[in-house]
Short mmCIF file of C-alpha atoms in Angstrom, two decimals:
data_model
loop_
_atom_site.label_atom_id
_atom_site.label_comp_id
_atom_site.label_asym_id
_atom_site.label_seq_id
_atom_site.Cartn_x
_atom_site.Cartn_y
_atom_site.Cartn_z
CA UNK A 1 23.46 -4.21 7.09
CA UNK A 2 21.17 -0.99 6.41
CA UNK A 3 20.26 0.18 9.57
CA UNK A 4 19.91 3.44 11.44
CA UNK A 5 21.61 3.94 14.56
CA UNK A 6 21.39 6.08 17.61
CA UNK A 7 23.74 6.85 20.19
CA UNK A 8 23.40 6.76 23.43
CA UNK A 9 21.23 4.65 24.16
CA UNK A 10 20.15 5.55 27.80
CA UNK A 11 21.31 9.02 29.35
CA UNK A 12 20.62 10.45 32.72
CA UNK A 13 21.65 13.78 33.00
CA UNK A 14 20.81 17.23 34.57
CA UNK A 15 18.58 19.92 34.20
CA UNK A 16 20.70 22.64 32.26
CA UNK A 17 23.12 20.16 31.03
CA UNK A 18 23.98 20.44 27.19
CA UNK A 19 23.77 17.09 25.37
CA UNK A 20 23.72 15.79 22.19
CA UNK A 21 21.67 12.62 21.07
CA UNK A 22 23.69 11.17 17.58
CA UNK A 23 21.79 9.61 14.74
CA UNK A 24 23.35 7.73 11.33
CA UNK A 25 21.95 5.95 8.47
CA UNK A 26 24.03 4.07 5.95
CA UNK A 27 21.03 4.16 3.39
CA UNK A 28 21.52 6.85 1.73
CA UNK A 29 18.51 8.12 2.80
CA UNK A 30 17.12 11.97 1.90
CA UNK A 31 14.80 11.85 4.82
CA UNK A 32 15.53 12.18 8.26
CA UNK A 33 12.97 12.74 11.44
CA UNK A 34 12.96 13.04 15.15
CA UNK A 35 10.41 11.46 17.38
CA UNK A 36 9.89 11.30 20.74
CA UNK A 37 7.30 8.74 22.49
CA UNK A 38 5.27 8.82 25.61
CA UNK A 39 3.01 7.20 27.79
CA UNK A 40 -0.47 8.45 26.41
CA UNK A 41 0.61 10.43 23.51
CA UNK A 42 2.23 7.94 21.21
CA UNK A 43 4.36 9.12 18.88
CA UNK A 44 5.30 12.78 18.39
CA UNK A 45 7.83 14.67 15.51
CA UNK A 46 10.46 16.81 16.90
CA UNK A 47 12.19 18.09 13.95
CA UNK A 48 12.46 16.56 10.39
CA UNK A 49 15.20 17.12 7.48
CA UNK A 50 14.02 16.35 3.52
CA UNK A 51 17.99 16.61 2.92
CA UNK A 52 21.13 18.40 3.54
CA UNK A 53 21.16 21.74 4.69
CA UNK A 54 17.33 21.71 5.21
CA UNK A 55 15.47 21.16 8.22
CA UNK A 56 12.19 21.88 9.70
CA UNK A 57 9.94 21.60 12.57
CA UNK A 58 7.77 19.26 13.54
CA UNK A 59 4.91 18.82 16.21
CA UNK A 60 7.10 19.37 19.42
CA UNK A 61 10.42 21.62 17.98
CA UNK A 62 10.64 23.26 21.58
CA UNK A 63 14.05 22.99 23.23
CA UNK A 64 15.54 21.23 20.47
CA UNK A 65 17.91 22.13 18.07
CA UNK A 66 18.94 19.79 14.47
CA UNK A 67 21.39 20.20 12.05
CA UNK A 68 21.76 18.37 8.66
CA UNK A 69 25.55 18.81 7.77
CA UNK A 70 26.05 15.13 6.30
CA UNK A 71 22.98 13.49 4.29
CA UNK A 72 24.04 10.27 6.77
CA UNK A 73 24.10 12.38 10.21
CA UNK A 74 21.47 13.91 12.03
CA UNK A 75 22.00 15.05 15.41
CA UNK A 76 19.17 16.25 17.74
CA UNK A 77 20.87 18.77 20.12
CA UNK A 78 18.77 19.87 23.42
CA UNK A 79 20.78 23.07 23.97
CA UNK A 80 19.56 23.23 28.02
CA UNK A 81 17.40 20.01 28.88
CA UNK A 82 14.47 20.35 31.61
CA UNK A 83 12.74 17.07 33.03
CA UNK A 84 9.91 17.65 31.08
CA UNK A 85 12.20 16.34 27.88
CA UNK A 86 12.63 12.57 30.06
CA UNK A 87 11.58 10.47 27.28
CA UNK A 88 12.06 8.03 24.88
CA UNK A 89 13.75 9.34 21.84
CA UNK A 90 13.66 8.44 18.07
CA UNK A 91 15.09 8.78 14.97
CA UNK A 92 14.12 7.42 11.54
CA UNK A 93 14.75 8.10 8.03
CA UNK A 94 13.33 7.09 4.55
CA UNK A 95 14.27 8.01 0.65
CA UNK A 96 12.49 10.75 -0.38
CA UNK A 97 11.92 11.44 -4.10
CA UNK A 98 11.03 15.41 -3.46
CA UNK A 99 8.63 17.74 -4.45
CA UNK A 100 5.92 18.19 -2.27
CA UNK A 101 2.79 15.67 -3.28
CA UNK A 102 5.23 12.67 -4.68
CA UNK A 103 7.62 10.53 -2.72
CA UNK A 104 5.09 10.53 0.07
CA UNK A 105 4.77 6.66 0.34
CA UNK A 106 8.10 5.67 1.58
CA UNK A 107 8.27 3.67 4.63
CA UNK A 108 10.56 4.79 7.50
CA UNK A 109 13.29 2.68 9.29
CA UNK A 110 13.73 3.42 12.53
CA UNK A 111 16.85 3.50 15.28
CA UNK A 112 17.02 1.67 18.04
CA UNK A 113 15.94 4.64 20.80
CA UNK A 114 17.57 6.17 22.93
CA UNK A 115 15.56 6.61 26.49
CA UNK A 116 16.56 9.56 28.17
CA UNK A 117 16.10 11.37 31.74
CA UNK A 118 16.76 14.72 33.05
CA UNK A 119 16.74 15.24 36.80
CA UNK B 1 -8.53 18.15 11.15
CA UNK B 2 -6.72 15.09 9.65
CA UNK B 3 -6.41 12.45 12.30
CA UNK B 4 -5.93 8.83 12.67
CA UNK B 5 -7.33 6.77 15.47
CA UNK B 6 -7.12 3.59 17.12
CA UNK B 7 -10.00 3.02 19.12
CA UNK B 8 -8.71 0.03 21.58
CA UNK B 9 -5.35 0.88 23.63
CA UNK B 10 -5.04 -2.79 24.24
CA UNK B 11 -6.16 -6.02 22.06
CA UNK B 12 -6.19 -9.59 23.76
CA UNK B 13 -6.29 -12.99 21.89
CA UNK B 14 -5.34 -16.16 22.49
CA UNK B 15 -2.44 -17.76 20.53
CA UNK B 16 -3.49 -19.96 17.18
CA UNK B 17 -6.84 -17.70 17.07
CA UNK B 18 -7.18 -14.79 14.06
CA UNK B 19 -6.84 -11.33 15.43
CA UNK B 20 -7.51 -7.62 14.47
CA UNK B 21 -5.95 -4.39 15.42
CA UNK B 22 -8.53 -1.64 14.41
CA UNK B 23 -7.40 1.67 13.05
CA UNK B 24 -9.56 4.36 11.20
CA UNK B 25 -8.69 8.00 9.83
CA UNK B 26 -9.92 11.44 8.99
CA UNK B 27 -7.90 12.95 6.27
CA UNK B 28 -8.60 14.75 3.16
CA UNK B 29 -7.61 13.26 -0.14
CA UNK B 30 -6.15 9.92 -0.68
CA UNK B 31 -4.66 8.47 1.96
CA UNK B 32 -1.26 6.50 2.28
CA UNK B 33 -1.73 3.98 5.28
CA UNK B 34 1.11 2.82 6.97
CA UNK B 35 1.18 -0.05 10.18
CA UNK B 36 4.38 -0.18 11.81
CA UNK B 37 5.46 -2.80 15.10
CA UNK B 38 7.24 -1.60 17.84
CA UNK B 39 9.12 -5.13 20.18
CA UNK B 40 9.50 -4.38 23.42
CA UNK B 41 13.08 -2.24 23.85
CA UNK B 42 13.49 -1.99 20.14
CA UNK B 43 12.65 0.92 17.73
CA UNK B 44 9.49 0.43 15.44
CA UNK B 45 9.69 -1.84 12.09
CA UNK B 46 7.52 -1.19 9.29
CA UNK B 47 4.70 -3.98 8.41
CA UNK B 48 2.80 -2.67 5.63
CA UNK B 49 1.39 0.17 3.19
CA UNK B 50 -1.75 0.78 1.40
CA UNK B 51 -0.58 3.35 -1.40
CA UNK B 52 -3.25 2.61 -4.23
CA UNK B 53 -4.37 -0.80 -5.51
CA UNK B 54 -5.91 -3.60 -4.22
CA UNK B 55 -7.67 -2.97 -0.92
CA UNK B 56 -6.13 -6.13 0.58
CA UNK B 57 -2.59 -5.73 1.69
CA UNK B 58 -0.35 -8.42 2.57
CA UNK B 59 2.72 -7.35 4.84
CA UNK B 60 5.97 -9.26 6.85
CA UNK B 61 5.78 -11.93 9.65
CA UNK B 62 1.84 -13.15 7.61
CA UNK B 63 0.23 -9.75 8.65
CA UNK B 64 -2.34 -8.05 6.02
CA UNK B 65 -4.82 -5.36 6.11
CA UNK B 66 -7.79 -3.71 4.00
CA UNK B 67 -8.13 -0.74 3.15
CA UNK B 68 -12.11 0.39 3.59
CA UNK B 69 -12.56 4.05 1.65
CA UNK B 70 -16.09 4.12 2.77
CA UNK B 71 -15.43 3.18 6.28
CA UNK B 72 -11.90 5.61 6.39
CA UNK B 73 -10.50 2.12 7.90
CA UNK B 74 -7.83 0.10 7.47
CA UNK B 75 -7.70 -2.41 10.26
CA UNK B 76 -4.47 -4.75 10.89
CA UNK B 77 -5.43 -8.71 10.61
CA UNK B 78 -3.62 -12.05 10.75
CA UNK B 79 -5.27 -15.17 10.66
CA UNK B 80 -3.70 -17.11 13.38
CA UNK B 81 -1.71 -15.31 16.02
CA UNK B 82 1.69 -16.31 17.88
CA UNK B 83 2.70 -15.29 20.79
CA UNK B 84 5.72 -13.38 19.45
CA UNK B 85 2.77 -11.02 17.51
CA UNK B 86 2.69 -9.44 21.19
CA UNK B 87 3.95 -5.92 20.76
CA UNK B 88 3.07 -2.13 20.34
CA UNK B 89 1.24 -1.31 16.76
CA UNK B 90 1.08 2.06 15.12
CA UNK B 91 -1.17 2.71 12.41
CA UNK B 92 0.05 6.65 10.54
CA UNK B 93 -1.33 7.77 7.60
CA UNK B 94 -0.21 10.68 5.12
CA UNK B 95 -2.38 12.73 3.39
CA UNK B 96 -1.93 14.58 -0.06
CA UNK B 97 -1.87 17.89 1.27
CA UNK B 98 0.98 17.48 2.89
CA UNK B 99 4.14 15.59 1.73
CA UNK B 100 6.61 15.71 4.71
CA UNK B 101 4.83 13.94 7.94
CA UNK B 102 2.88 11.30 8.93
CA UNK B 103 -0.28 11.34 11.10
CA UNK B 104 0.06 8.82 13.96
CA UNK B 105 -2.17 6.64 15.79
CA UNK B 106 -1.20 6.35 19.54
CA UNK B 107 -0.82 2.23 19.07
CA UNK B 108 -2.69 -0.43 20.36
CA UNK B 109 -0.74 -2.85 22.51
CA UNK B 110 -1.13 -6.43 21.56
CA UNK B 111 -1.06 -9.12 23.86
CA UNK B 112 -0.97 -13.16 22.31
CA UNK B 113 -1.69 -15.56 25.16
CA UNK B 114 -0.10 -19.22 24.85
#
């Protein structure tokens, strides 16, 4: 089944406390994206990767860290979490047929979430 | 500034009757128009795409919607609702100029009444 999954899915943790949030598609998928959603401000980009090796930032990059080792993988790292990252978390990925004005029309599929709070 | 809105945070209709989930944009260029679903506890599923074409789209679970250039709208319709339409909907929309995100709506939450 093509599917993108996330891992945890709910996490309570500490302020300070290093964690990882996993994500995997079995699509073969070149993009990959970070969102996080919130009351009020819908949905918001964190980071986004067009394939291995290269990521970028998105609307919100602040106290987040990617990395793109494995086109499947893309883990969003928060290197030092505050409460003000307690949210609902997102990734997604689509195909991407490169260069910058083509490919652009490719729907996303989108994990499961993965709600998370920092006290 | 490119920008898509959706003017009503919440849409009521009774089950069996048609409804509409309005979204409109500000972008430059041609637009690609995207309306995604979001369950309750579950990530969001596409629905549909307006890339070029026809003005009329038609999408999954009987969902369509039509692309107006001269309004910048492309509002979300199905003829006869069910109650298992109720959910979050996103309208996002990607411009030319810019290849790598979309634009998204803050959703409109849809509630179907038995």
């Amino acid at each position: 089944e093509a599917q993108v999954t996330q891992n945890p899915r709910y996490l309570i943790t500490v302020t300070g406390k290093k964690l990882t949030v996993t994500c995997s598609q079995n699509m073969n998928h070149e993009y990959m994206s970070w969102y996080r959603q919130d009351p009020g401000l819908g949905l918001r980009q964190i980071y986004y990767s067009m394939n291995v090796e290269v990521t970028d930032k998105g609307d919100v990059p602040e106290g987040y860290k990617v990395s793109r080792k494995e086109k499947r993988n893309f883990p969003l790292i928060l290197e030092s979490p505050s409460p003000n990252q307690t949210s609902l978390y997102f990734c997604a990925s689509s195909l991407s047929s490169g260069g910058l004005n083509s490919g652009s029309y490719n729907e996303q599929f989108f994990g499961p979430g993965t709600r998370l709070t920092v006290l | 500034a490119q920008s898509v809105a959706q003017p009503e945070d919440q849409v009521n209709v009774a089950e069996g009757n048609p409804l509409t989930v309005k979204c409109t944009y500000s972008v430059s260029g041609n637009p690609y128009l995207f309306w995604y679903v979001q369950y309750p506890n579950r990530g969001l599923q596409f629905l549909l795409k307006y890339i070029t074409g026809d003005n009329l789209v038609k999408g999954s679970y009987g969902f369509e919607a039509e692309f107006n250039k001269s309004q910048t709208s492309f509002h979300l319709k199905k003829p006869s609702a069910l109650v298992s339409d109720s959910a979050l909907y996103f309208c996002a929309v990607r411009y030319a100029g810019n290849n790598r995100k979309l634009i998204w709506g803050l959703g409109t939450s849809l509630a179907v009444n038995p």
